């Protein structure tokens, strides 16, 4: 019987395990299906990680390495090449590796399985089905881990960060990136990535544009782009054929929750991740979750912070530390897509609530209501769907709240 | 010199090849592409129809009924998925009952058992997601679903186990008739055979033209487009749901697949282009609208892929099955219900050919083939024994479908084994799940490259030319392993 089993050895799993160990929990086991720790960071060889946590710019593998060092220093047990196949509400963890198929038991579980990419099928792009169409993350894996190029003339659909980063990466490898199409009237990536990955390389970003047809019998030979109106309907006559042998899709990430479903954990239809409280505890007592499995983060630094909270909360859960219980529901309202956590169970000195907005807002304010009364407003010059927002609430504010908080975006 | 050359590696050609292997004949199956099940047999509704639909006095009707009777045993012998889930044809207006009764009568003339006209309550009790507007339907308990590419591969594998040769990457472009045999040509390559079976799917008219330039037989493809929903939509329907054909057209089918996905389609569009397997926005939108008439709240957001297949519609109303002259046999224009009819057609064709050759029975013929056992379906003890015997079974490659390296390697090293990324996917399912290979494709390529001993750059997704990698990266070029 383990105290804690952590599923996933990416930045979330590592930080959660480290923090739980620091809190004095001894029997921890971390499980990772890949042949090394570090998760998706191992393929993110570009700079831009750690500005918040370490106040310096690291590459993905460097950022992961710092946590792996601490993890090893603390002598936390782990198993690589080990796939978790199933978890049950009773906290049994089914694993398979070259030693066999085993069923392990734990007092607490921390889910840190990360996310997967949306595919062509998810948005049902019509046309032929040739080779040369990949998700940006798969392409990134080929280039950065396997050492293979995936094409010469490239179009990118979706302006998510991975797509932007791959636009630059492919260019540096000698490919010609012809452009990035984005359905929305705004980009979904970080501003810094637009500047450093597209503008610096003269790669055009076409907003309100999508791909309506795929050409090529065997290998991709081209795509047809078209502009869309404000309801995302294709504007007839704007179709343009662009020849290319590669199409990279950067059309969103989905938290990987097949295991959570098997454990009968309730999921949020917006985040596609488990519904959690401020302890990052899911609807199953003793099962916690952190990182991209909960909701997709823009920066790994925030993943780390969230994972440390989950690790600490799991430790407190095992130590049975009593807190005063007070359920408060948090509702995303006008302009807000979702919040994490979705509800609070206990009062603490301060909680951080993360949320995403549904479109670009300039000179607006965040409106926080407590039991339908405005609690406070926070002015913001710029908010966009691609950048996660957060607010802090203090103990007094939480104590004053009956049962319901809401967050919305309002005009100034 | 072969006795018989079967042209076309779809479900029809491979079924015939297997049936021929029951006799002492030297046979070869010739396929244009780099795999079997690469044509229409990979893109259809995967239904073993009960058989009431096609008129009783047609070959379509007769072979459908006969085929449907053979399927269960066949799939047992070949270790292929088969589920008798039953089907409904839904009625929404009183007029529809006329059609349902005609279908029922037709089916009964063919000897199909269990057909019944059922009421709304019965339907909704079995299929709670059907719209409450339904008023009744025709229930056919003998309708089933199967795995069309798994079956095609199994037929070929078993045919090879029994001595048939497989020649792939051999697009026949010329056939010359000599006195005693044919020269079957593909560019500079040549195969000689005394007898030809034409089972070339939508191209069967062109094969026929190679021996008879006067032939007026013509195939025009009729495309059908589909959505395939994720396993999380499993249970949306439990049986195959048809709509009553009426003034407003035929309506699309909503059917479960043997793997637990949901298949929705097809459209019906006449084309000229025999490569026209693209999906279109218009077509897919039609599927959505049509399906939504039968089932409420279909989770189209759970879509994992869309695809299309081509029916071999000919200028005849029926299948074209029979000797064209004494040594050339057409099995052409095999549109729907060709998958259902295949086993019965194959029996008939091979009997005719055996008679022509006065061939004796192949006493070594073994009808059975057992497939790679799915790791996840094993008991805990079996799993552990398997891993101990072969640690590759402890390496899960496809996380969506939970497929291990051991299973993939086994699907490569057998008769008619997988050679391409999609070939592996059709045989054992890595990449067939919700991530569509995003995670496992690099690993599948690596395994194929290692097992077949060819460079990763030469591994293709589907047909020749569908390469995936274009070379090494700058860093990749300098070190052998990164
Ligand atoms: C392509 C890409 C580029 C990015 N670029 C940046 C950037 O420039 N700057 C930045 O700050 N952030 C960036 N991010 C974000 C950051 O990398 C992620 O937020 C972070 O890696 C998420 O951490 P995680 O631990 O939640 O998930 P992951 O890193 O995905 O780790 C999850 C781990 O769980 C394992 N796992 C999953 N399921 C199982 C199972 N069933 N059994 C065993 N193990 C399992 C996986 O193998 C994986 O190792 C990027 C993310 C991606 C995807
Ligand atoms: C949309 C749709 C839905 C359907 N649904 C069903 C259903 O639910 N149930 C059912 O019973 N039937 C169904 N059918 C019908 C069924 O799929 C077909 O009847 C069956 O697959 C035809 O098999 P085939 O072997 O004749 O053709 P194919 O599978 O197309 O095989 C022909 C083969 O010949 C090869 N070939 C072509 N030219 C040459 C050449 N020159 N040299 C060498 N090889 C060549 C091709 O590469 C191909 O592999 C459906 C069909 C469609 C299109």
XYZ file of C-alpha atoms in Angstrom, chain A:
412
model
C 0.000 0.000 0.000
C 1.416 3.350 -1.054
C 0.640 6.646 0.617
C 0.526 8.468 -2.695
C 0.706 7.266 -6.281
C 1.414 10.027 -8.783
C 0.372 9.293 -12.371
C 2.523 11.104 -14.918
C 6.123 12.251 -14.674
C 5.824 15.634 -16.367
C 6.354 18.905 -14.531
C 3.037 18.492 -12.717
C 3.731 15.000 -11.448
C 7.292 15.839 -10.464
C 6.388 18.978 -8.525
C 3.463 17.282 -6.790
C 5.604 14.328 -5.717
C 8.402 16.603 -4.526
C 6.070 18.743 -2.462
C 4.319 15.741 -0.890
C 7.682 14.315 0.075
C 8.755 17.634 1.584
C 5.577 17.530 3.614
C 6.820 14.302 5.164
C 5.016 11.671 3.149
C 7.279 8.665 2.732
C 5.723 6.042 0.513
C 5.315 7.822 -2.785
C 5.463 6.166 -6.207
C 5.474 8.076 -9.469
C 4.477 6.253 -12.670
C 5.491 7.370 -16.158
C 4.775 5.604 -19.419
C 7.621 7.238 -21.323
C 11.244 6.153 -21.115
C 12.252 9.303 -19.283
C 10.800 11.811 -16.840
C 9.954 15.380 -17.826
C 6.759 14.932 -19.823
C 6.074 17.160 -22.777
C 8.895 19.489 -21.717
C 11.463 17.083 -23.157
C 10.367 17.982 -26.658
C 10.125 21.746 -25.993
C 13.746 22.575 -26.744
C 12.993 26.279 -27.163
C 13.492 28.957 -24.527
C 10.800 30.510 -22.423
C 10.318 28.288 -19.430
C 10.836 29.254 -15.818
C 10.557 33.052 -15.944
C 8.176 32.995 -12.996
C 9.563 30.106 -10.975
C 13.294 30.650 -11.493
C 13.352 34.237 -12.813
C 15.404 33.063 -15.758
C 14.735 31.712 -19.201
C 15.286 27.997 -19.546
C 14.549 25.469 -22.264
C 11.922 22.817 -21.543
C 14.435 20.036 -20.841
C 16.453 22.379 -18.579
C 13.359 23.301 -16.622
C 12.423 19.629 -16.261
C 15.966 18.738 -15.236
C 15.870 21.048 -12.226
C 12.820 19.224 -10.897
C 14.211 15.842 -11.802
C 17.351 16.637 -9.793
C 15.347 17.514 -6.699
C 13.119 14.501 -7.270
C 16.139 12.192 -7.350
C 17.793 13.951 -4.384
C 14.681 13.245 -2.359
C 14.885 9.581 -3.374
C 11.311 9.326 -4.521
C 10.451 5.980 -6.082
C 9.348 5.922 -9.697
C 8.811 3.539 -12.581
C 9.417 4.391 -16.239
C 7.986 2.630 -19.307
C 5.010 1.945 -17.127
C 1.532 2.595 -18.394
C -1.329 3.133 -16.033
C -4.256 1.329 -17.622
C -6.967 1.926 -15.101
C -7.705 3.464 -11.732
C -10.709 2.595 -9.642
C -12.712 4.687 -7.169
C -11.201 2.439 -4.483
C -7.788 3.831 -5.481
C -6.464 0.736 -7.134
C -3.982 1.530 -9.862
C -3.585 -0.980 -12.703
C -0.191 -0.780 -14.331
C 1.609 -2.628 -17.078
C 5.298 -2.760 -17.870
C 7.813 -5.408 -18.806
C 7.537 -6.837 -15.302
C 3.888 -7.672 -15.780
C 0.412 -6.393 -15.123
C -0.017 -5.333 -11.514
C -2.694 -3.778 -9.378
C -1.289 -1.333 -6.811
C -3.123 0.317 -3.951
C -2.765 3.828 -2.625
C -4.250 5.983 0.101
C -4.163 8.995 -2.203
C -3.657 9.466 -5.936
C -2.438 12.516 -7.806
C -3.435 12.666 -11.447
C -0.869 14.420 -13.659
C -1.386 12.830 -17.082
C -1.166 16.054 -19.083
C -3.139 16.520 -22.271
C -3.366 15.416 -25.892
C -3.833 17.385 -29.090
C -7.026 17.818 -31.025
C -6.839 16.200 -34.451
C -8.196 16.766 -37.922
C -11.167 14.589 -37.043
C -12.149 16.755 -34.106
C -12.942 19.591 -36.484
C -13.855 17.325 -39.401
C -11.796 19.090 -42.069
C -13.162 17.655 -45.321
C -11.044 16.568 -48.286
C -8.576 13.858 -49.179
C -6.703 11.863 -46.556
C -3.071 11.949 -47.671
C 0.006 11.772 -45.463
C 1.626 15.025 -44.400
C -1.055 16.141 -41.935
C 0.165 16.066 -38.348
C -0.596 17.707 -35.089
C 2.033 20.282 -34.214
C 3.056 18.393 -31.095
C 3.613 15.174 -33.044
C 5.755 17.110 -35.514
C 7.631 18.615 -32.585
C 8.308 15.151 -31.252
C 9.638 13.983 -34.636
C 11.982 16.929 -34.968
C 13.179 17.296 -31.411
C 13.154 13.770 -30.049
C 13.365 11.454 -33.052
C 15.490 13.756 -35.226
C 13.369 13.582 -38.380
C 11.945 16.304 -40.607
C 8.320 16.024 -41.611
C 8.051 18.285 -44.641
C 9.309 21.096 -46.815
C 6.429 23.440 -47.639
C 4.300 23.976 -44.597
C 0.942 25.461 -43.709
C -0.241 25.674 -40.132
C -3.843 25.668 -38.992
C -4.480 27.213 -35.608
C -2.416 29.792 -33.818
C -1.940 27.861 -30.595
C 1.495 28.181 -29.046
C 2.774 24.830 -30.244
C 1.898 25.752 -33.834
C 3.675 29.077 -33.525
C 6.753 27.461 -32.055
C 6.768 24.836 -34.768
C 6.509 27.546 -37.443
C 9.853 28.853 -36.251
C 11.337 25.423 -35.663
C 10.462 24.185 -39.148
C 11.839 27.386 -40.666
C 15.121 26.960 -38.825
C 15.329 23.422 -40.227
C 15.064 24.792 -43.745
C 11.361 24.345 -44.435
C 9.285 27.094 -45.994
C 6.393 27.965 -43.706
C 3.843 29.644 -45.903
C 1.457 30.858 -43.271
C -0.672 30.283 -40.217
C -4.488 30.308 -40.494
C -6.626 31.063 -37.479
C -10.406 30.704 -37.436
C -10.869 33.272 -34.681
C -10.458 37.001 -35.235
C -7.627 36.861 -32.691
C -4.689 34.595 -32.040
C -4.859 31.913 -29.378
C -1.148 32.005 -28.691
C 0.940 34.129 -26.426
C 1.809 37.533 -27.855
C 5.485 36.857 -27.341
C 5.242 33.765 -29.516
C 3.526 35.688 -32.326
C 6.370 38.183 -32.316
C 9.264 35.779 -31.904
C 8.009 32.911 -34.025
C 6.065 34.560 -36.839
C 6.877 38.265 -37.147
C 10.631 37.722 -36.858
C 10.483 35.255 -39.731
C 7.947 37.104 -41.900
C 5.440 34.287 -41.603
C 1.955 35.664 -42.258
C -0.835 35.083 -39.727
C -4.246 35.090 -41.388
C -7.036 35.663 -38.888
C -10.688 34.696 -39.496
C -9.389 32.138 -41.974
C -9.712 28.401 -42.044
C -8.902 25.407 -44.216
C -11.822 24.084 -46.199
C -10.251 21.405 -48.364
C -7.293 19.034 -48.377
C -5.650 18.075 -51.666
C -3.368 15.205 -52.670
C -3.824 11.510 -53.308
C -0.865 10.067 -51.437
C 1.129 12.925 -49.895
C -0.470 16.285 -49.259
C -0.116 18.585 -52.278
C -2.069 21.581 -51.068
C -4.840 23.060 -48.986
C -7.673 25.451 -49.770
C -8.092 28.309 -47.317
C -11.116 30.566 -46.985
C -12.145 33.485 -44.840
C -14.998 33.240 -42.361
C -17.532 35.796 -41.176
C -18.316 36.642 -37.565
C -20.410 33.475 -37.242
C -17.514 31.385 -38.581
C -19.364 30.706 -41.823
C -17.185 30.464 -44.899
C -17.305 33.563 -47.103
C -17.851 32.299 -50.658
C -15.341 33.530 -53.171
C -12.495 33.879 -50.692
C -11.182 30.350 -51.312
C -7.493 30.194 -52.135
C -5.448 27.165 -53.077
C -2.037 27.004 -51.458
C 0.410 24.301 -52.426
C 2.224 22.608 -49.565
C 3.332 19.107 -48.556
C 2.695 19.506 -44.852
C -0.139 20.741 -42.704
C 0.433 21.141 -39.001
C -2.594 21.382 -36.756
C -2.445 23.469 -33.634
C -6.113 23.534 -32.869
C -6.181 22.943 -29.182
C -5.310 20.552 -26.432
C -7.643 18.302 -24.482
C -6.852 17.138 -20.959
C -6.192 13.398 -20.957
C -8.883 12.016 -18.687
C -9.611 8.479 -19.765
C -8.282 7.258 -16.426
C -10.319 9.806 -14.508
C -13.469 8.556 -16.220
C -12.707 5.019 -15.151
C -12.381 6.248 -11.564
C -15.816 7.869 -11.966
C -14.416 11.355 -11.393
C -16.728 14.186 -12.458
C -15.383 16.256 -15.343
C -16.056 19.866 -16.271
C -17.529 20.102 -19.778
C -15.594 23.324 -20.418
C -12.120 22.467 -19.136
C -12.569 18.764 -20.039
C -10.659 18.080 -16.832
C -11.798 16.986 -13.367
C -13.867 19.400 -11.317
C -11.612 20.359 -8.414
C -11.766 22.358 -5.222
C -9.083 24.731 -3.968
C -7.161 21.679 -2.717
C -7.113 20.325 -6.283
C -9.158 17.426 -4.950
C -11.488 15.839 -7.495
C -14.984 14.575 -6.844
C -13.423 11.359 -5.518
C -12.061 11.850 -2.047
C -8.320 11.349 -1.917
C -7.817 11.702 -5.662
C -6.140 14.971 -6.586
C -5.227 16.401 -9.987
C -2.845 19.040 -11.294
C -1.301 20.416 -14.454
C -2.690 20.013 -17.941
C -4.895 17.124 -16.923
C -7.047 19.662 -15.039
C -7.070 22.396 -17.674
C -4.644 23.534 -20.312
C -2.076 25.981 -18.942
C -0.129 28.480 -21.051
C 3.001 28.399 -18.937
C 4.690 25.533 -17.214
C 5.448 27.811 -14.268
C 1.749 27.848 -13.412
C 1.634 24.074 -13.757
C 4.368 23.816 -11.171
C 2.582 26.112 -8.757
C -0.660 24.203 -9.100
C 1.105 20.861 -8.706
C 2.828 21.959 -5.514
C -0.571 22.848 -4.122
C -1.897 19.444 -5.076
C 1.092 17.690 -3.504
C 0.674 19.651 -0.301
C -3.065 19.060 -0.218
C -2.605 15.328 -0.691
C -0.124 15.307 2.194
C -2.553 17.225 4.399
C -5.274 14.819 3.430
C -3.150 11.877 4.550
C -2.180 13.640 7.764
C -5.856 14.344 8.297
C -5.290 18.023 9.030
C -8.640 19.499 10.006
C -9.849 22.730 8.469
C -13.126 24.529 8.723
C -15.367 23.396 5.957
C -17.313 25.901 3.926
C -18.567 25.037 0.448
C -18.657 27.928 -1.992
C -19.573 27.506 -5.628
C -17.738 29.617 -8.211
C -19.673 30.458 -11.328
C -18.151 31.682 -14.574
C -20.488 34.347 -15.949
C -20.519 36.801 -18.861
C -17.217 36.709 -20.715
C -15.707 33.942 -18.592
C -15.417 30.399 -19.953
C -14.411 28.489 -16.864
C -12.729 28.778 -13.509
C -10.337 26.465 -11.691
C -11.125 25.586 -8.975
C -14.801 25.223 -9.769
C -15.742 25.290 -6.099
C -14.186 25.847 -2.676
C -14.574 23.471 0.236
C -12.470 25.030 2.976
C -11.476 28.496 4.058
C -7.785 29.295 3.731
C -5.829 32.524 4.048
C -5.850 33.124 0.357
C -7.054 31.299 -2.758
C -6.001 31.857 -6.319
C -8.700 31.404 -8.902
C -7.680 30.851 -12.505
C -10.004 31.532 -15.402
C -10.167 32.114 -19.128
C -12.133 34.756 -21.020
C -14.048 33.979 -24.197
C -12.797 36.795 -26.430
C -10.431 39.729 -26.525
C -11.344 42.502 -24.066
C -9.610 45.886 -24.078
C -10.084 48.255 -21.138
C -12.573 46.120 -19.278
C -12.866 44.995 -15.709
C -13.122 41.701 -13.896
C -16.224 41.732 -11.734
C -16.268 39.436 -8.716
C -19.587 38.996 -7.008
C -20.208 37.373 -3.667
C -23.772 36.131 -3.259
C -24.823 38.436 -6.106
C -23.276 41.526 -4.481
C -20.249 43.063 -6.149
C -17.298 42.160 -3.971
C -14.662 43.867 -6.052
C -13.683 44.853 -9.555
C -10.259 44.753 -11.144
C -9.393 46.862 -14.179
C -7.555 45.214 -17.063
C -6.194 46.854 -20.173
C -6.015 43.626 -22.087
C -7.521 40.185 -21.713
C -7.501 37.434 -24.343
C -8.560 33.763 -24.523
C -4.949 32.727 -25.070
C -3.781 34.117 -21.747
C -4.965 32.607 -18.506
C -6.205 35.156 -15.955
C -6.261 34.909 -12.194
C -7.557 36.666 -9.099
C -6.815 36.211 -5.423
C -9.417 36.110 -2.679
C -8.541 36.678 0.953
C -9.816 34.928 4.063
C -12.084 37.826 5.090
C -13.662 37.902 1.648
C -14.316 34.178 1.740
C -15.660 34.252 5.252
C -18.140 36.930 4.263
C -19.419 34.883 1.338
C -22.535 32.750 1.933
C -22.307 30.124 -0.755
C -21.776 31.609 -4.201
C -19.065 33.555 -5.975
C -19.182 34.622 -9.588
C -16.631 36.046 -11.972
C -17.596 38.003 -15.060
C -16.165 40.607 -17.402
C -17.810 43.998 -17.509
C -17.316 47.328 -19.201
C -15.514 50.065 -17.378
